[in-house]
Coordinates of C-alpha atoms and ligand atoms in Angstrom, one line a residue:
X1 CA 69.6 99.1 -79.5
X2 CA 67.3 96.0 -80.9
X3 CA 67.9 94.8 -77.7
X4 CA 66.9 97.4 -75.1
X5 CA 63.5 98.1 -77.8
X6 CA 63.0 94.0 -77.5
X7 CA 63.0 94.0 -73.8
X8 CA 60.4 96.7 -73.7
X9 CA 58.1 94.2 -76.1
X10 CA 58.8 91.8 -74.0
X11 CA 57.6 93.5 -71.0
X12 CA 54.1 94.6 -72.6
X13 CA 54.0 90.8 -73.8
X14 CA 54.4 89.5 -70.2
X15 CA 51.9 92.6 -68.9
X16 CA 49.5 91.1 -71.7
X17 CA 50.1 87.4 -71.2
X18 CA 46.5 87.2 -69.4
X19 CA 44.7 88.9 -72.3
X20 CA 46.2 86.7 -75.0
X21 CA 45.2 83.9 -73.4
X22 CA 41.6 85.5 -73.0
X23 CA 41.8 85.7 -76.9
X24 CA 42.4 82.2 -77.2
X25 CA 40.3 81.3 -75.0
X26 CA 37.3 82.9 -77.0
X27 CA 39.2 81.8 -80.4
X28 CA 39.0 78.0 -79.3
X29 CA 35.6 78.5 -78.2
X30 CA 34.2 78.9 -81.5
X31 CA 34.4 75.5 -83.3
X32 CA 35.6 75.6 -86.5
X33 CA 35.5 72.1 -87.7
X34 CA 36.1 72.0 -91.4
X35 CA 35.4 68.3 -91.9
X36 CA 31.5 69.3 -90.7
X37 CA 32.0 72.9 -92.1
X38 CA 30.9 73.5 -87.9
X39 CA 31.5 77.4 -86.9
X40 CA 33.9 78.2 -90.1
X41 CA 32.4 81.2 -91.0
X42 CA 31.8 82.6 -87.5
X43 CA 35.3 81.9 -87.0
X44 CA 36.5 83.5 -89.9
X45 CA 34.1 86.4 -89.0
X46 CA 35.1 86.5 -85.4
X47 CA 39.0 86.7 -86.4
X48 CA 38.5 88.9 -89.1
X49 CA 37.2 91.5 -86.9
X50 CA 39.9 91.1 -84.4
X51 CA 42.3 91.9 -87.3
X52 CA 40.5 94.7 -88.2
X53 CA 39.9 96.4 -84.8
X54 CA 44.3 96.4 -84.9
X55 CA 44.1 98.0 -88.3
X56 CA 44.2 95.6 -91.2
X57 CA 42.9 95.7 -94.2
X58 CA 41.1 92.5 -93.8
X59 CA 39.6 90.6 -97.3
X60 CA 37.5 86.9 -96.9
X61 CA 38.1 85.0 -100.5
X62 CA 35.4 83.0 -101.0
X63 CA 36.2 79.3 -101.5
X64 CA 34.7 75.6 -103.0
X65 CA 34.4 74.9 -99.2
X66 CA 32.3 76.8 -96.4
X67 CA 35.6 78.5 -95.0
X68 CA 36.5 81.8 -96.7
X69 CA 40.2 82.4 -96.7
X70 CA 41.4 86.0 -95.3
X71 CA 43.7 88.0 -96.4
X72 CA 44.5 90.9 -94.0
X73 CA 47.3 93.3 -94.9
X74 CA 48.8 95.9 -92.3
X75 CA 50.8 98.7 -93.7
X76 CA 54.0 98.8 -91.7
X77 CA 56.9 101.9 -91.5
X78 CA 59.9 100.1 -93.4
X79 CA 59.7 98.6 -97.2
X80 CA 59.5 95.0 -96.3
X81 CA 56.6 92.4 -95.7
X82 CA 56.4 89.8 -94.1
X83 CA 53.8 87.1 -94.1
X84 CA 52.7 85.0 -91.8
X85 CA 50.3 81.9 -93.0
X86 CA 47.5 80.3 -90.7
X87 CA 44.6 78.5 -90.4
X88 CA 42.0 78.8 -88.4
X89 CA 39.9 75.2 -88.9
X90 CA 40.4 72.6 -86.7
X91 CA 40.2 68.7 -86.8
X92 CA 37.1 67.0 -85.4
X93 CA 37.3 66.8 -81.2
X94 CA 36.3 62.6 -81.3
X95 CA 36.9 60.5 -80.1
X96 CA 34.9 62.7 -77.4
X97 CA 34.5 60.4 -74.1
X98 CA 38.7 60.8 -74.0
X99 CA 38.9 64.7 -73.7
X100 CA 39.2 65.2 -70.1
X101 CA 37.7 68.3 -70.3
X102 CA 35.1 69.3 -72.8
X103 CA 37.1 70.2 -76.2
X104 CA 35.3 73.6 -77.1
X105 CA 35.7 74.4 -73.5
X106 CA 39.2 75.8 -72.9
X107 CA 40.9 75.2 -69.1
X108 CA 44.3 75.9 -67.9
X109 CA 45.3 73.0 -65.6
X110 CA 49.0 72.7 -64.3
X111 CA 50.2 75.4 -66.6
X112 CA 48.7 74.4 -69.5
X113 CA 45.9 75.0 -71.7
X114 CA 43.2 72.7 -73.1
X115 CA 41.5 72.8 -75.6
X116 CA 40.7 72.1 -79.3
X117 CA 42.6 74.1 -81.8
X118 CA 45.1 75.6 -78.4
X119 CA 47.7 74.2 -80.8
X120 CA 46.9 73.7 -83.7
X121 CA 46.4 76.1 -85.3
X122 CA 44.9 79.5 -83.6
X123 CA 47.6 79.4 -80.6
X124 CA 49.8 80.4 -83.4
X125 CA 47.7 82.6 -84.9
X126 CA 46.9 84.6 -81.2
X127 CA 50.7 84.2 -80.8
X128 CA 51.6 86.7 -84.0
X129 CA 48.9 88.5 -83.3
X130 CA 49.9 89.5 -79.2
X131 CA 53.1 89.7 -80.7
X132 CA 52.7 92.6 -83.6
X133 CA 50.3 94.3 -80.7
X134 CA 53.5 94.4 -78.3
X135 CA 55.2 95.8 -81.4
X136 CA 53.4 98.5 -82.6
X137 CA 52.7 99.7 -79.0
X138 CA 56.2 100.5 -78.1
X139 CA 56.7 101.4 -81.7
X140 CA 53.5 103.4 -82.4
X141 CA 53.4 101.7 -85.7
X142 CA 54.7 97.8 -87.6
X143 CA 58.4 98.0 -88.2
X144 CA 57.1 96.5 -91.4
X145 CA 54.2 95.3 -93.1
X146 CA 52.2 92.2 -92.3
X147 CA 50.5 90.2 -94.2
X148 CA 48.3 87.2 -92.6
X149 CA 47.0 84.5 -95.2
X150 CA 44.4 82.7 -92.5
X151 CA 43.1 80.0 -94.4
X152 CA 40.1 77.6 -93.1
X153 CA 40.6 74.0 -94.5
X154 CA 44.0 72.6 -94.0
X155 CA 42.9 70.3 -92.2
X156 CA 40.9 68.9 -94.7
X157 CA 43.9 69.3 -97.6
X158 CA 43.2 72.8 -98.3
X159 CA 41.0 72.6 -101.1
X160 CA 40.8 76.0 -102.4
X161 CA 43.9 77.2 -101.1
X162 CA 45.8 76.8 -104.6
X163 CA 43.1 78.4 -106.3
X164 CA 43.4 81.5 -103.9
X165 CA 47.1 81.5 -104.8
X166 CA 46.6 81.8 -108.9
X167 CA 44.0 84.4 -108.5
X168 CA 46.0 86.8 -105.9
X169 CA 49.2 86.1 -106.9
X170 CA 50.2 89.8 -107.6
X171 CA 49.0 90.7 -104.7
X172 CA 50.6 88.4 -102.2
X173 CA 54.2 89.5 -103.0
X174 CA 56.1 89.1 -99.1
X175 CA 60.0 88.9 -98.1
X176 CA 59.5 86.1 -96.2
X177 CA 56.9 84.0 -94.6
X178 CA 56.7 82.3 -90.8
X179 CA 54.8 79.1 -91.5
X180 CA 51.7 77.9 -89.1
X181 CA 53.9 75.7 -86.6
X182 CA 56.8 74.4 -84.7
X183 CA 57.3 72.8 -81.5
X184 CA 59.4 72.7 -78.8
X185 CA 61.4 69.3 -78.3
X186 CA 62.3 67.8 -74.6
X187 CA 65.9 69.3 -74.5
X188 CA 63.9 72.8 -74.6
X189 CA 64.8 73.9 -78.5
X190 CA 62.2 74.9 -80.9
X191 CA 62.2 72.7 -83.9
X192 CA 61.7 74.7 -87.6
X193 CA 61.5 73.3 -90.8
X194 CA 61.7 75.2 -94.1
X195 CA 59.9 72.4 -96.1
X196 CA 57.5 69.7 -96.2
X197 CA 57.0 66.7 -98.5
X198 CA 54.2 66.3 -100.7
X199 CA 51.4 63.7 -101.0
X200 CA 50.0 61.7 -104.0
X201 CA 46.8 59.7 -102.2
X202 CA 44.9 56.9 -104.3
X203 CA 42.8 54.4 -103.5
X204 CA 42.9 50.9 -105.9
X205 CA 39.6 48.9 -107.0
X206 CA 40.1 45.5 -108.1
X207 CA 36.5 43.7 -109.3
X208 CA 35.5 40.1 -110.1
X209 CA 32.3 38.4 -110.4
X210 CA 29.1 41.1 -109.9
X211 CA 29.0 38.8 -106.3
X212 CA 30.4 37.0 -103.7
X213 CA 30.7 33.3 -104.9
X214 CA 31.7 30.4 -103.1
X215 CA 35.3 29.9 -103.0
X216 CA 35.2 26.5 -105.1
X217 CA 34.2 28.6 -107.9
X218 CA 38.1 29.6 -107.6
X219 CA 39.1 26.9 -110.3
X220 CA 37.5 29.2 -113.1
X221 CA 36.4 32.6 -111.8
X222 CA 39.1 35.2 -111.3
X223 CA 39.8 36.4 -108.1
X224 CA 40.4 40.3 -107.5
X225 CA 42.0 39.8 -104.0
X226 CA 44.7 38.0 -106.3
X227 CA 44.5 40.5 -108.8
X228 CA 45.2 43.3 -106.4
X229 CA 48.2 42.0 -104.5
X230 CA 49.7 41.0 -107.6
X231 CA 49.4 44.6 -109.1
X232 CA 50.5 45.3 -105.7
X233 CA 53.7 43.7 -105.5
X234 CA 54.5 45.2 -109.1
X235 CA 54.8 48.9 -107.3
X236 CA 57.6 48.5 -104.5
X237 CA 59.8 45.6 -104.1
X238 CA 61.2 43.9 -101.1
X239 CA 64.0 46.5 -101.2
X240 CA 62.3 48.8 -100.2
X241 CA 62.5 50.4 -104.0
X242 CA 59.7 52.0 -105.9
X243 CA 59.3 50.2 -109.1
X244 CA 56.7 52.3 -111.2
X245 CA 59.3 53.6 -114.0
X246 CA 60.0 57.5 -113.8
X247 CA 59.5 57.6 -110.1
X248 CA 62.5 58.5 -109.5
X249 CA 63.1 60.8 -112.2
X250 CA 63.1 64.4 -110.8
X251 CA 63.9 63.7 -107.7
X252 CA 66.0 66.2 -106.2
X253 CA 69.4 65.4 -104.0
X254 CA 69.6 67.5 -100.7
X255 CA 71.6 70.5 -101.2
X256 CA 75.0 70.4 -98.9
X257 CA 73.8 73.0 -96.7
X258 CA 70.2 70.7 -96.2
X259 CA 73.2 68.0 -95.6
X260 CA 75.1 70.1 -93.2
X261 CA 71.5 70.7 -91.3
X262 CA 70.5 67.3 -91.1
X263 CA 73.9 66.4 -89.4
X264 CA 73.0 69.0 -86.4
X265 CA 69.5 67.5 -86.4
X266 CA 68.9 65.3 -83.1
X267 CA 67.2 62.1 -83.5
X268 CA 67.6 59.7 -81.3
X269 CA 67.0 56.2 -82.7
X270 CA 66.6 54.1 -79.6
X271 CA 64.0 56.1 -78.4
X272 CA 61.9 55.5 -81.6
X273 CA 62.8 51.9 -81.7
X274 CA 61.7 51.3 -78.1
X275 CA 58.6 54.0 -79.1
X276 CA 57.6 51.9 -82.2
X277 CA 58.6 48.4 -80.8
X278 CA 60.8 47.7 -84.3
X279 CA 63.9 45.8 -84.3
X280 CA 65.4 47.8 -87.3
X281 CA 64.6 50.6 -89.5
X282 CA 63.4 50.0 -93.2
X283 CA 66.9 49.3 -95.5
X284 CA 69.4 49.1 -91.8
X285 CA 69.7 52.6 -92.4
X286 CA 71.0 54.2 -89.4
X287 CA 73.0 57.7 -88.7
X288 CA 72.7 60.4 -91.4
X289 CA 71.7 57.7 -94.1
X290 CA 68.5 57.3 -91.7
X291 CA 67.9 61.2 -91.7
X292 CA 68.3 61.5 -95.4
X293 CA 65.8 58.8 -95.8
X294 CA 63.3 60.0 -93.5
X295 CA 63.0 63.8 -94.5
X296 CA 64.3 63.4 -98.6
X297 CA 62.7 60.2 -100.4
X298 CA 59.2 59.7 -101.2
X299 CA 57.6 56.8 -100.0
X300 CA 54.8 53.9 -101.3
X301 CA 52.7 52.9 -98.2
X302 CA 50.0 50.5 -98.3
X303 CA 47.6 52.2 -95.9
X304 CA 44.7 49.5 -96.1
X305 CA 43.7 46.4 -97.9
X306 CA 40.5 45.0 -97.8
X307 CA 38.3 41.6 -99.6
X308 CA 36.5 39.1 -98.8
X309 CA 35.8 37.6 -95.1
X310 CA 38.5 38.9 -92.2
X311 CA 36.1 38.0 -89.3
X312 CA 36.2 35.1 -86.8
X313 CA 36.7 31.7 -88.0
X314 CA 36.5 30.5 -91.6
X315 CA 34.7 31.4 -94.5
X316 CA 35.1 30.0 -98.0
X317 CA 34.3 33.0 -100.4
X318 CA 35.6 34.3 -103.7
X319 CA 35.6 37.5 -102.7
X320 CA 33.7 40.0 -105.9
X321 CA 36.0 43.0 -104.9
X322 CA 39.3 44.0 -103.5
X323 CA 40.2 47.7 -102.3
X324 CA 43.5 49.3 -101.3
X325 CA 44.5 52.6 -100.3
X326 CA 47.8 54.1 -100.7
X327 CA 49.8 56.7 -100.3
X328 CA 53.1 58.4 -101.9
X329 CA 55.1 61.0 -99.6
X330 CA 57.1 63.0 -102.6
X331 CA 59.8 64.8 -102.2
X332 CA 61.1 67.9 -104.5
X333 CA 61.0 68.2 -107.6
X334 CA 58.6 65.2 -107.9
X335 CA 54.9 66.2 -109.1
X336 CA 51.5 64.6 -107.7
X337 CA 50.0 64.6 -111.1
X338 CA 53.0 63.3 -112.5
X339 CA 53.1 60.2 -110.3
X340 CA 49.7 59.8 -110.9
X341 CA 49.8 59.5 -114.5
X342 CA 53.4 57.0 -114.2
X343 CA 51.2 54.6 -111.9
X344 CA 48.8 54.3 -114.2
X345 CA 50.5 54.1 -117.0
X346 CA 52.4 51.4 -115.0
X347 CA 49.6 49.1 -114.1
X348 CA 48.5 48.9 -117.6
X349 CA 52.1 48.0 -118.9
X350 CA 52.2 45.4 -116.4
X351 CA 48.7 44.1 -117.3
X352 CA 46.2 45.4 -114.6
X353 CA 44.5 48.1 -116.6
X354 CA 41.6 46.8 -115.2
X355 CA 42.0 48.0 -111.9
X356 CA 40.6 51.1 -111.3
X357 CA 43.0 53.9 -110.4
X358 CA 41.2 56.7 -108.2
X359 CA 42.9 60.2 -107.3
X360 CA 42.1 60.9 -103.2
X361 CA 44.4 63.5 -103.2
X362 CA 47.6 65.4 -104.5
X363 CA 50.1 67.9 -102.9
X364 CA 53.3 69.4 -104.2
X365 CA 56.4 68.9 -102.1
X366 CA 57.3 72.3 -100.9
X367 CA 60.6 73.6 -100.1
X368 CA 63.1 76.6 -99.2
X369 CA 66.3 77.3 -98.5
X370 CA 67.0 76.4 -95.0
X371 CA 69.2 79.5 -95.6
X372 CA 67.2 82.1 -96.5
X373 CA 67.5 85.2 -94.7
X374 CA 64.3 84.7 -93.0
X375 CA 65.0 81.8 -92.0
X376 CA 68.4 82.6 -90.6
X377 CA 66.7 86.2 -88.7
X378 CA 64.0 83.1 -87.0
X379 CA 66.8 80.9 -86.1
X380 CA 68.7 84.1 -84.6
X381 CA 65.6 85.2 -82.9
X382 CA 65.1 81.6 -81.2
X383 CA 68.0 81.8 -79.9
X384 CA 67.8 84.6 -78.0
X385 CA 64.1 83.8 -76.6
X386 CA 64.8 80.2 -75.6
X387 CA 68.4 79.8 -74.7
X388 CA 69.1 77.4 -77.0
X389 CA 70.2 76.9 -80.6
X390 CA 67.2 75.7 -82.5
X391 CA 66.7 72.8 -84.4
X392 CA 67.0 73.5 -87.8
X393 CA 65.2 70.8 -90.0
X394 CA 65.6 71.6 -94.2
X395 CA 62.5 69.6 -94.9
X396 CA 59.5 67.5 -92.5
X397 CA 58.3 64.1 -93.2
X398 CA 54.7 65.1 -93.3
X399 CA 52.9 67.2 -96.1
X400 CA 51.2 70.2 -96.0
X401 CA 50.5 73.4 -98.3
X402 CA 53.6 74.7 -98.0
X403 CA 54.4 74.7 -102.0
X404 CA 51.8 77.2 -102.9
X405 CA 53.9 79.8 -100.5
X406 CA 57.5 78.9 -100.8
X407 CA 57.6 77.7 -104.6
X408 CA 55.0 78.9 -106.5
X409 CA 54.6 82.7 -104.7
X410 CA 58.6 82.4 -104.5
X411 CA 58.1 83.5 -100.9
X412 CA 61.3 82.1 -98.6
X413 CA 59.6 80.3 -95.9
X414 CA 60.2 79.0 -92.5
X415 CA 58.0 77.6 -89.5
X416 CA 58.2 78.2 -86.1
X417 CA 55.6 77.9 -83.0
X418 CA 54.5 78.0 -79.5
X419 CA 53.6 73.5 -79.2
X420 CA 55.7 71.0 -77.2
X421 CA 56.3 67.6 -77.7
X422 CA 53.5 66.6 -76.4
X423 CA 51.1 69.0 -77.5
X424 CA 48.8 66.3 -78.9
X425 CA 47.4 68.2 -81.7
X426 CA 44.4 66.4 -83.7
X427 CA 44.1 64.4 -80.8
X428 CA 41.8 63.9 -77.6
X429 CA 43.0 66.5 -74.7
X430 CA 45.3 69.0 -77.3
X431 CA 47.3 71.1 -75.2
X432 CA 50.3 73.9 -74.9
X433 CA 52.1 74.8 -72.0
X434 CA 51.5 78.6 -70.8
X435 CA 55.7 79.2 -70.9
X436 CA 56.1 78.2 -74.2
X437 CA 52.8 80.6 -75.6
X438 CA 54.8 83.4 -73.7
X439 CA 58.0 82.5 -75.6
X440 CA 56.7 82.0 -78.6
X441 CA 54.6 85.2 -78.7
X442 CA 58.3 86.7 -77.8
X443 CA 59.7 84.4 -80.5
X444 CA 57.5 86.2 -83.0
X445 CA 57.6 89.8 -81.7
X446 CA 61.8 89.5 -82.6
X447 CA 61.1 87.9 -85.5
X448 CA 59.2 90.8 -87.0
X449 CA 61.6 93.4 -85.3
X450 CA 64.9 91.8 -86.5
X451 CA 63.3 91.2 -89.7
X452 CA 62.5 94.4 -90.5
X453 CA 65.9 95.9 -89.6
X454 CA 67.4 92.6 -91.3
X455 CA 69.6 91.9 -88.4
X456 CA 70.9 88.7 -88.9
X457 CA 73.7 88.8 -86.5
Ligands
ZN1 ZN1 46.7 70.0 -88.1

């Protein structure tokens, strides 16, 4: 019976396809840049009355940033919710003179759509939205309720976003959640991932004499370049290990089912050997090992180190200052704040309290069962709409907000969307194919009908 009601949303999906892409269109003509604070608000204005005009109950939170965050809530026929969370800024268009068409100026060439943001993220966003309008038309109302949580600085680390979390709590109560984004790979399966790692971001000041000096000075004046890489080499050693004590401490093991996931997970390592032009990956890890290290520890990455004179030639300066920026990937149960206070804490045991410690940025690792029940209904759902099994990752190397929904809200969590491998997003000439938007709005549309009737199999 789910099946003959799904063709008929499929049909209205393909009858709409045109219109969908029209919304887009318009969506990705409206910049939205949160890094400049460009368009947010008429985006969030222009989206928020697109909600509305399908029903919702759409609310803007104000936030410390020019982009509001909406919450839009549409009352649905059975007793469950599910939520579906967005955003709707985008990352600057530069560098500009590579875009082969203008990046606010959306084009479909060979199949595909250009254009900032086609991507990531309001592809996704016009994706669940063409998809619950397929849905309640042959339905006459939402098998379920819908909640969207649109935020309008992710790209920019979401400030605000935890804050709208503590305050709405209560109200933000959801079965599940479908997460901003997914991509298909080239063997045609959509890749989902039901966590992401989190982030500690510092940057490291190390400070000599109030000037340059010339470098023969170096018998008696202390050098911060020195300084710095010895504090440096106190944090990770050649091993590859993490040294600052209590790193390590709450890190979480993978579950066996995240085990059993990672073992069906393709990843072809010759590819990203020939890709990255390495001999060898960090530790000779290789096979499952290589998965587990990828996707379940954290990291320590140098991410830039900078003193004295780097230019042509020779120049002999004791450099008055030496700056590094780093960052930690953390990986459940780990804690930004945490990590921050053990590097501190570290440095100063080791003799370099007077290097200055600065906090860029902190994210919680976020994670969910990879077999929740709404991430099983997705995976069933995928299926069906691309032919293939998808791929089924437990946890992503990258970081994102995903904590506030899947841990603290207790909302199970799972991502899925309508890119491709080579989708490009925050780069120049972002783009999706026109297939996959159709099966990805389809994607969605049997999410929230198998969902709501909890059909898993
Ligand atoms: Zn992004």
């Amino acid at each position: 019976m789910v099946s003959l009601t799904l063709q008929k949303v499929f049909s209205v999906i393909d009858r709409d396809l045109n219109s969908s892409i029209k919304l887009l269109k318009d969506f990705v003509a409206q910049p939205s840049v949160c890094a400049t604070g460009e368009g947010v608000r008429d985006m969030a204005h222009m989206l928020g009355e697109v909600l509305k005009e399908l029903g919702f109950n759409v609310s803007y939170h104000e936030t410390p940033t020019k982009a509001p965050i909406i919450h839009a809530v549409l009352k649905g026929k059975g007793e469950k919710t599910l939520m579906f969370y967005n955003h709707y800024d985008v990352q600057p268009p530069d560098p500009l003179s590579e875009w082969e068409s203008p990046p606010f100026e959306p084009v479909v060439r060979d199949g595909k759509l250009f254009g900032r943001g086609v991507n990531d993220n309001k592809g996704n966003i016009v994706a669940r939205i063409a998809a619950l309008k397929a849905v309640t038309e042959v339905f006459g109302e939402s098998p379920l309720t819908v909640r969207f949580v649109i935020e309008g600085d992710e790209e920019c680390s979401s400030r605000g976003f935890s804050g709208f979390i503590d305050e709405c709590r209560e109200e933000l109560r959801a079965d599940g959640c479908i997460w901003e984004s997914g991509y298909v790979d080239k063997d045609g399966r959509l890749q989902m991932y039901a966590g992401m790692k989190g982030i500690l971001y510092v940057e490291l000041v190390a400070r000599g004499a109030e000037r340059d000096l010339h470098s023969s000075m170096g018998t008696i004046i202390p050098n911060p370049a020195w300084r710095l890489v010895w504090a440096l080499s106190t944090i990770k050693g050649p091993d590859e290990k993490v040294l600052i004590e209590g790193f390590y401490d709450d890190v979480a093991d993978p579950a066996p089912e995240d085990i059993r996931a990672l073992e069906e997970v393709p990843f072809d390592e010759e590819f990203l050997k020939d890709l990255t032009g390495v001999k060898e990956f960090t530790k000779k890890a290789t096979g499952l090992q290589l998965k587990i290290e990828h996707f379940f520890k954290p990291t320590a990455t140098i991410d830039g180190l900078v003193s004295g004179y780097i230019g042509e030639g020779s120049k002999t300066v004791l450099p008055s200052r030496a700056v590094a920026k780093l960052d930690f990937r953390l990986v459940p149960n780990q804690d930004p704040h945490d990590i921050f206070e053990k590097l501190r804490q570290h440095l100063a045991r080791h003799g370099f309290s007077d290097i200055e410690v600065k906090l860029l940025g902190a994210e919680h690792p976020g994670k969910s069962p990879i077999n929740s029940e709404i991430a099983e209904v997705a995976a069933k759902a995928a299926e069906r709409v691309y032919e293939k099994p998808p791929v089924l990752l437990p946890m992503t190397a990258g970081s994102g907000p995903f904590y506030h929904v899947a841990n603290k809200l207790g909302v199970p969590t799972i991502s899925a969307g309508i890119g491709y491998y080579d989708s490009k997003a925050h780069a120049p000439n972002e783009n999706i194919r026109i297939e996959d938007f159709r099966k990805g709005i389809k994607h969605m549309a049997a999410v929230i009908c198998m969902f709501a009737e909890s059909r898993v199999s």
